[in-house]
Each structure stands twice: as C-alpha cells, then as structure tokens.
C-alpha cells in the first residue's frame, strides 16, 4: 500500500503570496525548469498536488546520456543496448547506437530537486486569473507563471478525453528481473499502439499504450502481463498528449505534456520535458537577471518550441500509418530496418530531436548568489 506523504486536512494550511517565478507541476518538466534557475537569485516556488517524487508518472525509460548529462545517474537502474520488437509473425532485434535506461522515479525527482534552489509546497492548482493562480490552499501571484501540470494544461485551454489528440497508457510493476527492453506491435494487445516490457533491476514495467483514446488498455495490459507470466500488480497510467500545442499562451509558459512535448510515435516524453524545461528555464533566467522582458521570453520560448513542429507532425503521421500496415508487411519492413546502418541513421535522428548535449550547452547554473530578484514585467 503506497503511503501518502502529501499534507491533508488540517495540516493543509493556507498558502498565499508573491514570488518571481511560479512553477506549477513538480515532475520532469517543472523540476528541470526549476533546476535551470539555480543561482539566478529569483524567488522560485514549485507547487504540486503531491509531494516531490510521490507519484510515478511513467515507465521511466530514457536515453542513458540524458541521465549522464544532467548528473542523474544516481537514479539509474538498468541499461539496454538493444531493442527487441515483437510482431505476430516475427521478432526483430535492433542493436542501438546509444543505450536506453530505466531509472527510479522518486530518486530522480529527489536528485533534480537537490540541484534546484527553490521552495516547494503541495497544493492543487484549480485555474488562474491573469497571473494569479488559484490553488486549494489560496491564491499565488507571480510575473512569471509556468504550467508544467501535464496533459490537462490546467492554466490554459485544456483537453477533454476522449475527443482530443491524446493517447492512453497503463502499466503494471511486478517485482522481478529481465534482460531485454521489449515492445509488441500486435493487435492482440492494441489495434493502434504498442505494448512494452522495461525491466528496472528489481521490477519490470509492463504496459500497453493506445494511440486511440477510446481503446481501453486495462484488459490487454493484464493479458500482456499474463503472457509474460508476471503479476498484474501496482498499476500506473495516464493520458499522453500526442500533438504539439502552443508553448506560450496568454502570458503563461507551458512545458512538457502541457505543451504536447511528448513524441507522438513513441510516447517518449521525459527527455523532451527535460529539453523544453531547460530551454524555458534559460529564457526565464534572462528575465530574472533583467536581460529580457517576460513578453520577449514568451515569444522566444514559444518560437523555439514551434520550430520543432514539423518533427512532431512527421512522427504523428508515422503514428497513424503504422497501425494500417498489414502485420506481414510490417514484419517485412522491420526486417529491412534491422540493417545496422539504417538503425544507426534512424535512431541517431530520433535522438537528435532532443539531444542530451542540450543539457550542457547553455549557461551553467552558477553558485547561489544572495542578490535580489529583478523580475521584469
Ligand atoms: C503508462 C505510461 C508510461 C510512460 N512511459 C514513458 C517512458 O518510459 N519514457 C518516456 O520518456 N515517457 C513515458 N511516458 C510519457 C511521460 O510519462 C510523460 O510525457 C511525462 O511524464 C511528461 O512529463 P511532465 O513533467 O510534462 O508531466 P507529468 O510527469 O505528468 O507531471 C505533471 C505533474 O503535475 C502535477 N499535477 C497535475 N495536475 C495538477 C494540479 N491540478 N495541481 C497540482 N499539481 C498537478 C502531477 O502531480 C505531476 O507531478 C509514459 C506515459 C505513461 C502514461
């Protein structure tokens, strides 16, 4: 039984006030952004309905180099140099040009938080009026407001499933070990989407993701776990946006799933949440250091995100195409794609959408300096 660390009832005291930067959401996007503001002198407040790292939001698979680039290897669990893809008629093995890793979610969040200099409060965000954010504990105001709240995009125009460009994913986390990172493209599990098994040292994360939000993945997640002779225990699931949205809107910055930053074909959204969180954090850093206005940062960050639109559009096209390919033709295509040069080329391009070098290419976080914040309007 998971223990709830979030403050409840009487211990949920009123919360009001002004800060320089208000980051709503303390998962991958929000924490990566807060980390980027370290040493800027800004008063940064991060809020989330749960404590930091309390609720895992994914299977926690990421290119290993991203963990290394952000000094997060302490959360590393298992690395894979190969991706095994099962179709009903054939299994393909891709020898990857870079490794993929699973990590521990609470530990990763803890390490990210350790690298940030900010305050944290548990509060549920209900909406906003201008730059005042309404929470269940009171109103918070800031010249810079960030929505890193995930697919709901609470501070903007939200989506309502199932009539929205959303995928859905569900997984179970049985205890046990495994050697391979595997995926299944098989209509037995999902008509449009894929199943996965990601070992993470002492547990295996087994799930099914559907690109069609109307397809319920519970039964087939259990089926996949049964086929793998694992227990269907410790569930975790969510909606996953698969369409890029405006990253700045009506004076608010949107980062990660709230901006549709998850890659449509693979539903990989952690490194992109890091990537765009860092990009946004760098823009905000120059705001709080008085080098640009909030309006300029909104434009620059919005344009940066939008410059990736064509990559997301192509991945969305591929997402829609793959389920239409008959299984035998798909097996043939996978055979052709197993060629080492093709794997190196395609996976190299895929990584380049949000490359790990980006984490180190901006201004490095400085040591904390006790200077007053200068948030520009
Ligand atoms: C089953 C499943 C498996 C996945 N596996 C992978 C994977 O292996 N690798 C990968 O790269 N991607 C994976 N994804 C996608 C990935 O989880 C998301 O893209 C990623 O979590 C986005 O990060 P984020 O910080 O934008 O949002 P989230 O991680 O969703 O974080 C949003 C935060 O906001 C908080 N919040 C939400 N609403 C409120 C509110 N009203 N008030 C206060 N706080 C609130 C939440 O508590 C949470 O902490 C998976 C998704 C699912 C559903």
CSV table of C-alpha atoms in Angstrom, one decimal, residues 85 87 89-90 92 94 185 321-322 325-339 342-343:
chain,number,residue,atom,x,y,z
A,85,UNK,CA,10.4,-5.7,-31.3
A,87,UNK,CA,5.1,-8.7,-34.2
A,89,UNK,CA,4.9,-13.2,-37.3
A,90,UNK,CA,8.4,-12.1,-36.4
A,92,UNK,CA,13.3,-8.0,-34.8
A,94,UNK,CA,17.8,-3.5,-33.2
A,185,UNK,CA,3.3,-4.3,-32.1
A,321,UNK,CA,0.4,5.0,-40.6
A,322,UNK,CA,1.9,2.0,-38.6
A,325,UNK,CA,0.3,-1.6,-42.3
A,326,UNK,CA,-0.8,-5.3,-42.5
A,327,UNK,CA,1.1,-7.5,-40.0
A,328,UNK,CA,3.1,-9.4,-42.7
A,329,UNK,CA,4.2,-6.2,-44.4
A,330,UNK,CA,5.1,-4.8,-41.0
A,331,UNK,CA,7.3,-7.8,-40.3
A,332,UNK,CA,9.0,-7.4,-43.7
A,333,UNK,CA,9.6,-3.7,-43.1
A,334,UNK,CA,11.1,-4.4,-39.7
A,335,UNK,CA,13.5,-7.0,-41.3
A,336,UNK,CA,14.7,-4.3,-43.7
A,337,UNK,CA,15.1,-1.8,-40.9
A,338,UNK,CA,17.3,-4.1,-38.8
A,339,UNK,CA,20.3,-3.3,-41.0
A,342,UNK,CA,19.7,2.1,-41.0
A,343,UNK,CA,19.4,1.6,-37.3
